[in-house]
JSON list of C-alpha atoms in Angstrom, two decimals:
[
{"chain": "Y", "resi": 1, "resn": "UNK", "atom": "CA", "xyz": [190.37, 33.71, 191.29]},
{"chain": "Y", "resi": 2, "resn": "UNK", "atom": "CA", "xyz": [193.55, 36.18, 191.93]},
{"chain": "Y", "resi": 3, "resn": "UNK", "atom": "CA", "xyz": [193.10, 37.28, 195.63]},
{"chain": "Y", "resi": 4, "resn": "UNK", "atom": "CA", "xyz": [192.74, 33.17, 196.12]},
{"chain": "Y", "resi": 5, "resn": "UNK", "atom": "CA", "xyz": [196.17, 33.00, 194.19]},
{"chain": "Y", "resi": 6, "resn": "UNK", "atom": "CA", "xyz": [197.52, 36.29, 195.83]},
{"chain": "Y", "resi": 7, "resn": "UNK", "atom": "CA", "xyz": [196.96, 33.97, 199.24]},
{"chain": "Y", "resi": 8, "resn": "UNK", "atom": "CA", "xyz": [199.06, 30.83, 198.11]},
{"chain": "Y", "resi": 9, "resn": "UNK", "atom": "CA", "xyz": [201.89, 33.20, 196.37]},
{"chain": "Y", "resi": 10, "resn": "UNK", "atom": "CA", "xyz": [202.60, 34.98, 199.47]},
{"chain": "Y", "resi": 11, "resn": "UNK", "atom": "CA", "xyz": [202.14, 32.35, 201.60]},
{"chain": "Y", "resi": 12, "resn": "UNK", "atom": "CA", "xyz": [204.13, 29.66, 199.59]},
{"chain": "Y", "resi": 13, "resn": "UNK", "atom": "CA", "xyz": [206.58, 32.64, 200.22]},
{"chain": "Y", "resi": 14, "resn": "UNK", "atom": "CA", "xyz": [207.07, 33.30, 203.97]},
{"chain": "Y", "resi": 15, "resn": "UNK", "atom": "CA", "xyz": [207.08, 28.98, 204.63]},
{"chain": "Y", "resi": 16, "resn": "UNK", "atom": "CA", "xyz": [209.87, 28.50, 201.86]},
{"chain": "Y", "resi": 17, "resn": "UNK", "atom": "CA", "xyz": [211.40, 31.05, 203.03]},
{"chain": "Y", "resi": 18, "resn": "UNK", "atom": "CA", "xyz": [212.08, 30.83, 206.73]},
{"chain": "Y", "resi": 19, "resn": "UNK", "atom": "CA", "xyz": [211.49, 26.58, 206.25]},
{"chain": "Y", "resi": 20, "resn": "UNK", "atom": "CA", "xyz": [214.49, 27.45, 203.78]},
{"chain": "Y", "resi": 21, "resn": "UNK", "atom": "CA", "xyz": [217.09, 29.38, 205.53]},
{"chain": "Y", "resi": 22, "resn": "UNK", "atom": "CA", "xyz": [216.53, 28.75, 209.10]},
{"chain": "Y", "resi": 23, "resn": "UNK", "atom": "CA", "xyz": [218.50, 26.79, 209.49]},
{"chain": "Y", "resi": 24, "resn": "UNK", "atom": "CA", "xyz": [221.30, 29.03, 208.27]},
{"chain": "Y", "resi": 25, "resn": "UNK", "atom": "CA", "xyz": [219.28, 32.64, 210.07]},
{"chain": "Y", "resi": 26, "resn": "UNK", "atom": "CA", "xyz": [220.05, 30.85, 213.49]},
{"chain": "Y", "resi": 27, "resn": "UNK", "atom": "CA", "xyz": [223.47, 30.24, 212.66]},
{"chain": "Y", "resi": 28, "resn": "UNK", "atom": "CA", "xyz": [223.01, 33.66, 212.67]},
{"chain": "Y", "resi": 29, "resn": "UNK", "atom": "CA", "xyz": [222.36, 34.56, 215.56]},
{"chain": "Y", "resi": 30, "resn": "UNK", "atom": "CA", "xyz": [224.81, 33.02, 217.24]},
{"chain": "Y", "resi": 31, "resn": "UNK", "atom": "CA", "xyz": [222.34, 29.89, 217.69]},
{"chain": "Y", "resi": 32, "resn": "UNK", "atom": "CA", "xyz": [225.93, 27.37, 216.99]},
{"chain": "Y", "resi": 33, "resn": "UNK", "atom": "CA", "xyz": [225.21, 25.13, 214.07]},
{"chain": "Y", "resi": 34, "resn": "UNK", "atom": "CA", "xyz": [225.22, 21.41, 215.39]},
{"chain": "Y", "resi": 35, "resn": "UNK", "atom": "CA", "xyz": [221.59, 23.00, 216.91]},
{"chain": "Y", "resi": 36, "resn": "UNK", "atom": "CA", "xyz": [220.84, 25.29, 213.93]},
{"chain": "Y", "resi": 37, "resn": "UNK", "atom": "CA", "xyz": [218.46, 22.13, 212.13]},
{"chain": "Y", "resi": 38, "resn": "UNK", "atom": "CA", "xyz": [216.79, 22.44, 216.02]},
{"chain": "Y", "resi": 39, "resn": "UNK", "atom": "CA", "xyz": [215.52, 25.05, 214.17]},
{"chain": "Y", "resi": 40, "resn": "UNK", "atom": "CA", "xyz": [213.38, 23.01, 211.18]},
{"chain": "Y", "resi": 41, "resn": "UNK", "atom": "CA", "xyz": [213.08, 19.41, 213.65]},
{"chain": "Y", "resi": 42, "resn": "UNK", "atom": "CA", "xyz": [210.45, 21.48, 215.47]},
{"chain": "Y", "resi": 43, "resn": "UNK", "atom": "CA", "xyz": [208.43, 23.60, 213.14]},
{"chain": "Y", "resi": 44, "resn": "UNK", "atom": "CA", "xyz": [208.15, 20.75, 210.81]},
{"chain": "Y", "resi": 45, "resn": "UNK", "atom": "CA", "xyz": [207.48, 18.81, 214.54]},
{"chain": "Y", "resi": 46, "resn": "UNK", "atom": "CA", "xyz": [204.58, 21.32, 215.37]},
{"chain": "Y", "resi": 47, "resn": "UNK", "atom": "CA", "xyz": [203.38, 21.68, 211.97]},
{"chain": "Y", "resi": 48, "resn": "UNK", "atom": "CA", "xyz": [202.64, 17.47, 212.41]},
{"chain": "Y", "resi": 49, "resn": "UNK", "atom": "CA", "xyz": [201.29, 18.12, 215.51]},
{"chain": "Y", "resi": 50, "resn": "UNK", "atom": "CA", "xyz": [198.78, 20.37, 214.10]},
{"chain": "Y", "resi": 51, "resn": "UNK", "atom": "CA", "xyz": [197.78, 19.03, 211.45]},
{"chain": "Y", "resi": 52, "resn": "UNK", "atom": "CA", "xyz": [195.36, 17.01, 213.52]},
{"chain": "Y", "resi": 53, "resn": "UNK", "atom": "CA", "xyz": [193.64, 19.62, 215.39]},
{"chain": "Y", "resi": 54, "resn": "UNK", "atom": "CA", "xyz": [192.91, 21.15, 211.51]},
{"chain": "Y", "resi": 55, "resn": "UNK", "atom": "CA", "xyz": [192.25, 18.58, 209.81]},
{"chain": "Y", "resi": 56, "resn": "UNK", "atom": "CA", "xyz": [189.19, 18.18, 212.56]},
{"chain": "Y", "resi": 57, "resn": "UNK", "atom": "CA", "xyz": [188.66, 21.88, 212.60]},
{"chain": "Y", "resi": 58, "resn": "UNK", "atom": "CA", "xyz": [188.80, 22.89, 209.01]},
{"chain": "Y", "resi": 59, "resn": "UNK", "atom": "CA", "xyz": [185.64, 21.65, 207.36]},
{"chain": "Y", "resi": 60, "resn": "UNK", "atom": "CA", "xyz": [183.49, 22.32, 211.13]},
{"chain": "Y", "resi": 61, "resn": "UNK", "atom": "CA", "xyz": [184.43, 25.92, 211.42]},
{"chain": "Y", "resi": 62, "resn": "UNK", "atom": "CA", "xyz": [184.82, 29.28, 208.71]},
{"chain": "Y", "resi": 63, "resn": "UNK", "atom": "CA", "xyz": [188.18, 28.54, 206.37]},
{"chain": "Y", "resi": 64, "resn": "UNK", "atom": "CA", "xyz": [188.20, 32.77, 205.51]},
{"chain": "Y", "resi": 65, "resn": "UNK", "atom": "CA", "xyz": [188.15, 32.44, 209.10]},
{"chain": "Y", "resi": 66, "resn": "UNK", "atom": "CA", "xyz": [190.50, 30.14, 210.75]},
{"chain": "Y", "resi": 67, "resn": "UNK", "atom": "CA", "xyz": [192.93, 31.53, 207.48]},
{"chain": "Y", "resi": 68, "resn": "UNK", "atom": "CA", "xyz": [192.58, 35.25, 209.06]},
{"chain": "Y", "resi": 69, "resn": "UNK", "atom": "CA", "xyz": [193.60, 33.54, 212.84]},
{"chain": "Y", "resi": 70, "resn": "UNK", "atom": "CA", "xyz": [196.09, 31.75, 211.05]},
{"chain": "Y", "resi": 71, "resn": "UNK", "atom": "CA", "xyz": [197.45, 34.26, 209.03]},
{"chain": "Y", "resi": 72, "resn": "UNK", "atom": "CA", "xyz": [197.33, 36.93, 212.67]},
{"chain": "Y", "resi": 73, "resn": "UNK", "atom": "CA", "xyz": [199.56, 34.82, 214.38]},
{"chain": "Y", "resi": 74, "resn": "UNK", "atom": "CA", "xyz": [202.21, 34.72, 211.50]},
{"chain": "Y", "resi": 75, "resn": "UNK", "atom": "CA", "xyz": [202.85, 38.00, 211.62]},
{"chain": "Y", "resi": 76, "resn": "UNK", "atom": "CA", "xyz": [202.43, 37.86, 215.23]},
{"chain": "Y", "resi": 77, "resn": "UNK", "atom": "CA", "xyz": [205.00, 35.17, 215.38]},
{"chain": "Y", "resi": 78, "resn": "UNK", "atom": "CA", "xyz": [207.35, 36.80, 212.68]},
{"chain": "Y", "resi": 79, "resn": "UNK", "atom": "CA", "xyz": [207.95, 40.56, 214.52]},
{"chain": "Y", "resi": 80, "resn": "UNK", "atom": "CA", "xyz": [208.24, 38.14, 217.62]},
{"chain": "Y", "resi": 81, "resn": "UNK", "atom": "CA", "xyz": [211.52, 36.60, 216.51]},
{"chain": "Y", "resi": 82, "resn": "UNK", "atom": "CA", "xyz": [212.52, 39.92, 215.17]},
{"chain": "Y", "resi": 83, "resn": "UNK", "atom": "CA", "xyz": [212.47, 40.68, 218.71]},
{"chain": "Y", "resi": 84, "resn": "UNK", "atom": "CA", "xyz": [214.07, 37.51, 220.39]},
{"chain": "Y", "resi": 85, "resn": "UNK", "atom": "CA", "xyz": [217.39, 38.13, 220.11]},
{"chain": "Y", "resi": 86, "resn": "UNK", "atom": "CA", "xyz": [219.52, 35.58, 221.45]},
{"chain": "Y", "resi": 87, "resn": "UNK", "atom": "CA", "xyz": [216.87, 34.53, 223.91]},
{"chain": "Y", "resi": 88, "resn": "UNK", "atom": "CA", "xyz": [217.52, 30.72, 222.35]},
{"chain": "Y", "resi": 89, "resn": "UNK", "atom": "CA", "xyz": [214.23, 28.98, 224.36]},
{"chain": "Y", "resi": 90, "resn": "UNK", "atom": "CA", "xyz": [211.74, 32.06, 223.25]},
{"chain": "Y", "resi": 91, "resn": "UNK", "atom": "CA", "xyz": [212.98, 31.72, 219.72]},
{"chain": "Y", "resi": 92, "resn": "UNK", "atom": "CA", "xyz": [212.74, 27.66, 219.24]},
{"chain": "Y", "resi": 93, "resn": "UNK", "atom": "CA", "xyz": [208.50, 28.68, 220.64]},
{"chain": "Y", "resi": 94, "resn": "UNK", "atom": "CA", "xyz": [208.17, 30.93, 218.03]},
{"chain": "Y", "resi": 95, "resn": "UNK", "atom": "CA", "xyz": [209.36, 28.82, 215.79]},
{"chain": "Y", "resi": 96, "resn": "UNK", "atom": "CA", "xyz": [207.42, 26.36, 216.92]},
{"chain": "Y", "resi": 97, "resn": "UNK", "atom": "CA", "xyz": [204.68, 28.50, 216.94]},
{"chain": "Y", "resi": 98, "resn": "UNK", "atom": "CA", "xyz": [205.66, 29.15, 213.05]},
{"chain": "Y", "resi": 99, "resn": "UNK", "atom": "CA", "xyz": [204.29, 25.23, 212.06]},
{"chain": "Y", "resi": 100, "resn": "UNK", "atom": "CA", "xyz": [200.86, 26.60, 212.54]},
{"chain": "Y", "resi": 101, "resn": "UNK", "atom": "CA", "xyz": [201.15, 30.61, 212.09]},
{"chain": "Y", "resi": 102, "resn": "UNK", "atom": "CA", "xyz": [203.45, 30.22, 208.97]},
{"chain": "Y", "resi": 103, "resn": "UNK", "atom": "CA", "xyz": [203.20, 26.49, 207.88]},
{"chain": "Y", "resi": 104, "resn": "UNK", "atom": "CA", "xyz": [198.87, 25.15, 209.04]},
{"chain": "Y", "resi": 105, "resn": "UNK", "atom": "CA", "xyz": [197.65, 27.43, 205.79]},
{"chain": "Y", "resi": 106, "resn": "UNK", "atom": "CA", "xyz": [199.55, 24.47, 203.88]},
{"chain": "Y", "resi": 107, "resn": "UNK", "atom": "CA", "xyz": [196.02, 22.25, 206.14]},
{"chain": "Y", "resi": 108, "resn": "UNK", "atom": "CA", "xyz": [193.73, 24.48, 205.25]},
{"chain": "Y", "resi": 109, "resn": "UNK", "atom": "CA", "xyz": [194.26, 26.71, 201.70]},
{"chain": "Y", "resi": 110, "resn": "UNK", "atom": "CA", "xyz": [192.47, 23.91, 199.69]},
{"chain": "Y", "resi": 111, "resn": "UNK", "atom": "CA", "xyz": [189.35, 24.51, 201.71]},
{"chain": "Y", "resi": 112, "resn": "UNK", "atom": "CA", "xyz": [189.27, 27.95, 200.98]},
{"chain": "Y", "resi": 113, "resn": "UNK", "atom": "CA", "xyz": [189.43, 26.97, 197.18]},
{"chain": "Y", "resi": 114, "resn": "UNK", "atom": "CA", "xyz": [185.87, 24.53, 197.66]},
{"chain": "Y", "resi": 115, "resn": "UNK", "atom": "CA", "xyz": [184.48, 27.17, 198.71]},
{"chain": "Y", "resi": 116, "resn": "UNK", "atom": "CA", "xyz": [184.85, 28.71, 196.23]},
{"chain": "Y", "resi": 117, "resn": "UNK", "atom": "CA", "xyz": [184.65, 27.21, 192.81]},
{"chain": "Y", "resi": 118, "resn": "UNK", "atom": "CA", "xyz": [181.63, 24.72, 192.06]},
{"chain": "Y", "resi": 119, "resn": "UNK", "atom": "CA", "xyz": [182.02, 20.75, 191.65]},
{"chain": "Y", "resi": 120, "resn": "UNK", "atom": "CA", "xyz": [183.34, 21.01, 187.89]},
{"chain": "Y", "resi": 121, "resn": "UNK", "atom": "CA", "xyz": [186.28, 23.39, 188.05]},
{"chain": "Y", "resi": 122, "resn": "UNK", "atom": "CA", "xyz": [187.75, 22.44, 191.85]},
{"chain": "Y", "resi": 123, "resn": "UNK", "atom": "CA", "xyz": [190.26, 20.25, 190.14]},
{"chain": "Y", "resi": 124, "resn": "UNK", "atom": "CA", "xyz": [191.26, 22.51, 188.32]},
{"chain": "Y", "resi": 125, "resn": "UNK", "atom": "CA", "xyz": [191.21, 25.96, 189.83]},
{"chain": "Y", "resi": 126, "resn": "UNK", "atom": "CA", "xyz": [193.38, 24.28, 192.83]},
{"chain": "Y", "resi": 127, "resn": "UNK", "atom": "CA", "xyz": [195.57, 22.79, 190.61]},
{"chain": "Y", "resi": 128, "resn": "UNK", "atom": "CA", "xyz": [196.36, 26.58, 188.97]},
{"chain": "Y", "resi": 129, "resn": "UNK", "atom": "CA", "xyz": [196.66, 27.50, 193.03]},
{"chain": "Y", "resi": 130, "resn": "UNK", "atom": "CA", "xyz": [199.04, 25.02, 193.88]},
{"chain": "Y", "resi": 131, "resn": "UNK", "atom": "CA", "xyz": [200.93, 26.20, 190.74]},
{"chain": "Y", "resi": 132, "resn": "UNK", "atom": "CA", "xyz": [201.06, 29.54, 191.77]},
{"chain": "Y", "resi": 133, "resn": "UNK", "atom": "CA", "xyz": [201.69, 28.80, 195.03]},
{"chain": "Y", "resi": 134, "resn": "UNK", "atom": "CA", "xyz": [205.50, 27.06, 194.21]},
{"chain": "Y", "resi": 135, "resn": "UNK", "atom": "CA", "xyz": [206.36, 29.96, 192.12]},
{"chain": "Y", "resi": 136, "resn": "UNK", "atom": "CA", "xyz": [205.82, 31.35, 195.59]},
{"chain": "Y", "resi": 137, "resn": "UNK", "atom": "CA", "xyz": [208.21, 29.02, 196.84]},
{"chain": "Y", "resi": 138, "resn": "UNK", "atom": "CA", "xyz": [210.54, 29.31, 194.86]},
{"chain": "Y", "resi": 139, "resn": "UNK", "atom": "CA", "xyz": [210.95, 33.56, 195.28]},
{"chain": "Y", "resi": 140, "resn": "UNK", "atom": "CA", "xyz": [210.60, 32.69, 198.93]},
{"chain": "Y", "resi": 141, "resn": "UNK", "atom": "CA", "xyz": [213.41, 30.11, 198.36]},
{"chain": "Y", "resi": 142, "resn": "UNK", "atom": "CA", "xyz": [215.71, 32.37, 196.29]},
{"chain": "Y", "resi": 143, "resn": "UNK", "atom": "CA", "xyz": [214.96, 35.69, 198.42]},
{"chain": "Y", "resi": 144, "resn": "UNK", "atom": "CA", "xyz": [215.97, 34.52, 202.12]},
{"chain": "Y", "resi": 145, "resn": "UNK", "atom": "CA", "xyz": [219.70, 34.22, 201.25]},
{"chain": "Y", "resi": 146, "resn": "UNK", "atom": "CA", "xyz": [219.34, 38.36, 200.12]},
{"chain": "Y", "resi": 147, "resn": "UNK", "atom": "CA", "xyz": [217.35, 39.58, 202.92]},
{"chain": "Y", "resi": 148, "resn": "UNK", "atom": "CA", "xyz": [219.28, 37.66, 205.73]},
{"chain": "Y", "resi": 149, "resn": "UNK", "atom": "CA", "xyz": [222.42, 39.32, 204.04]},
{"chain": "Y", "resi": 150, "resn": "UNK", "atom": "CA", "xyz": [220.89, 43.10, 204.49]},
{"chain": "Y", "resi": 151, "resn": "UNK", "atom": "CA", "xyz": [219.12, 42.54, 207.50]},
{"chain": "Y", "resi": 152, "resn": "UNK", "atom": "CA", "xyz": [220.71, 40.46, 209.76]},
{"chain": "Y", "resi": 153, "resn": "UNK", "atom": "CA", "xyz": [218.56, 37.66, 211.24]},
{"chain": "Y", "resi": 154, "resn": "UNK", "atom": "CA", "xyz": [216.82, 39.99, 212.82]},
{"chain": "Y", "resi": 155, "resn": "UNK", "atom": "CA", "xyz": [215.49, 41.57, 209.43]},
{"chain": "Y", "resi": 156, "resn": "UNK", "atom": "CA", "xyz": [214.99, 37.98, 208.37]},
{"chain": "Y", "resi": 157, "resn": "UNK", "atom": "CA", "xyz": [211.93, 37.35, 210.15]},
{"chain": "Y", "resi": 158, "resn": "UNK", "atom": "CA", "xyz": [210.76, 40.23, 210.18]},
{"chain": "Y", "resi": 159, "resn": "UNK", "atom": "CA", "xyz": [210.92, 39.93, 206.88]},
{"chain": "Y", "resi": 160, "resn": "UNK", "atom": "CA", "xyz": [208.04, 37.59, 206.85]},
{"chain": "Y", "resi": 161, "resn": "UNK", "atom": "CA", "xyz": [205.74, 39.70, 208.06]},
{"chain": "Y", "resi": 162, "resn": "UNK", "atom": "CA", "xyz": [205.25, 41.74, 204.98]},
{"chain": "Y", "resi": 163, "resn": "UNK", "atom": "CA", "xyz": [204.05, 38.62, 203.09]},
{"chain": "Y", "resi": 164, "resn": "UNK", "atom": "CA", "xyz": [202.26, 36.48, 205.48]},
{"chain": "Y", "resi": 165, "resn": "UNK", "atom": "CA", "xyz": [199.96, 40.73, 205.63]},
{"chain": "Y", "resi": 166, "resn": "UNK", "atom": "CA", "xyz": [199.52, 40.28, 201.98]},
{"chain": "Y", "resi": 167, "resn": "UNK", "atom": "CA", "xyz": [198.21, 36.24, 202.38]},
{"chain": "Y", "resi": 168, "resn": "UNK", "atom": "CA", "xyz": [195.52, 38.20, 205.09]},
{"chain": "Y", "resi": 169, "resn": "UNK", "atom": "CA", "xyz": [194.28, 40.64, 203.23]},
{"chain": "Y", "resi": 170, "resn": "UNK", "atom": "CA", "xyz": [194.29, 38.80, 199.74]},
{"chain": "Y", "resi": 171, "resn": "UNK", "atom": "CA", "xyz": [191.81, 36.68, 202.55]},
{"chain": "Y", "resi": 172, "resn": "UNK", "atom": "CA", "xyz": [189.76, 39.41, 203.32]},
{"chain": "Y", "resi": 173, "resn": "UNK", "atom": "CA", "xyz": [189.66, 39.88, 199.88]},
{"chain": "Y", "resi": 174, "resn": "UNK", "atom": "CA", "xyz": [187.48, 36.78, 199.40]},
{"chain": "Y", "resi": 175, "resn": "UNK", "atom": "CA", "xyz": [184.30, 36.55, 199.15]},
{"chain": "Y", "resi": 176, "resn": "UNK", "atom": "CA", "xyz": [183.02, 35.20, 202.65]},
{"chain": "Y", "resi": 177, "resn": "UNK", "atom": "CA", "xyz": [179.97, 33.42, 201.65]},
{"chain": "Y", "resi": 178, "resn": "UNK", "atom": "CA", "xyz": [182.67, 30.97, 199.10]},
{"chain": "Y", "resi": 179, "resn": "UNK", "atom": "CA", "xyz": [185.00, 30.22, 202.38]},
{"chain": "Y", "resi": 180, "resn": "UNK", "atom": "CA", "xyz": [183.52, 27.58, 203.38]},
{"chain": "Y", "resi": 181, "resn": "UNK", "atom": "CA", "xyz": [181.82, 24.83, 201.62]},
{"chain": "Y", "resi": 182, "resn": "UNK", "atom": "CA", "xyz": [177.58, 23.52, 202.20]},
{"chain": "Y", "resi": 183, "resn": "UNK", "atom": "CA", "xyz": [177.12, 21.30, 205.14]},
{"chain": "Y", "resi": 184, "resn": "UNK", "atom": "CA", "xyz": [178.11, 17.50, 203.16]},
{"chain": "Y", "resi": 185, "resn": "UNK", "atom": "CA", "xyz": [178.81, 19.05, 199.69]},
{"chain": "Y", "resi": 186, "resn": "UNK", "atom": "CA", "xyz": [182.06, 17.20, 200.79]},
{"chain": "Y", "resi": 187, "resn": "UNK", "atom": "CA", "xyz": [180.96, 14.45, 200.50]},
{"chain": "Y", "resi": 188, "resn": "UNK", "atom": "CA", "xyz": [178.84, 14.70, 197.33]},
{"chain": "Y", "resi": 189, "resn": "UNK", "atom": "CA", "xyz": [181.80, 15.62, 196.29]},
{"chain": "Y", "resi": 190, "resn": "UNK", "atom": "CA", "xyz": [183.75, 12.74, 196.57]}
]
């Protein structure tokens, strides 16, 4: 339970820190103010587009493996954004990749709960996990400006790797057997 709550908390810290502060960070990095909102559009567009293949994959592959891959991608994207500077083409490609590597976990996290708890506890476990995640959303939104002020745009992006790495470690702490629903389990639960 603590590992799953940590995954939710830390992923939501990173995701909402990115979403809440992205236009401001892009303006601080030198992108014209009228173009900065395109960062939010880009990350959300890729998030939505990735929802379709993820919805196909999630019941068919190990949720744990999928989350590990997405967190690794998120860490790489965060570090890449930290080094991209004002190469706006690269910045926007990486921002798009953040839609999967930082935000895509939002779609897969509930599958982690499904595999970890018996049917009778899933609704409660999901509710508590989402509640802990919401605390992470508040924290991420609240601390983003401080990191931007302390470390500038490059440092802001690199800091995103810290909660993502913590979430990755928490996923690794979740029992591998519990991270995939048994065949037919989803249909029996509904």
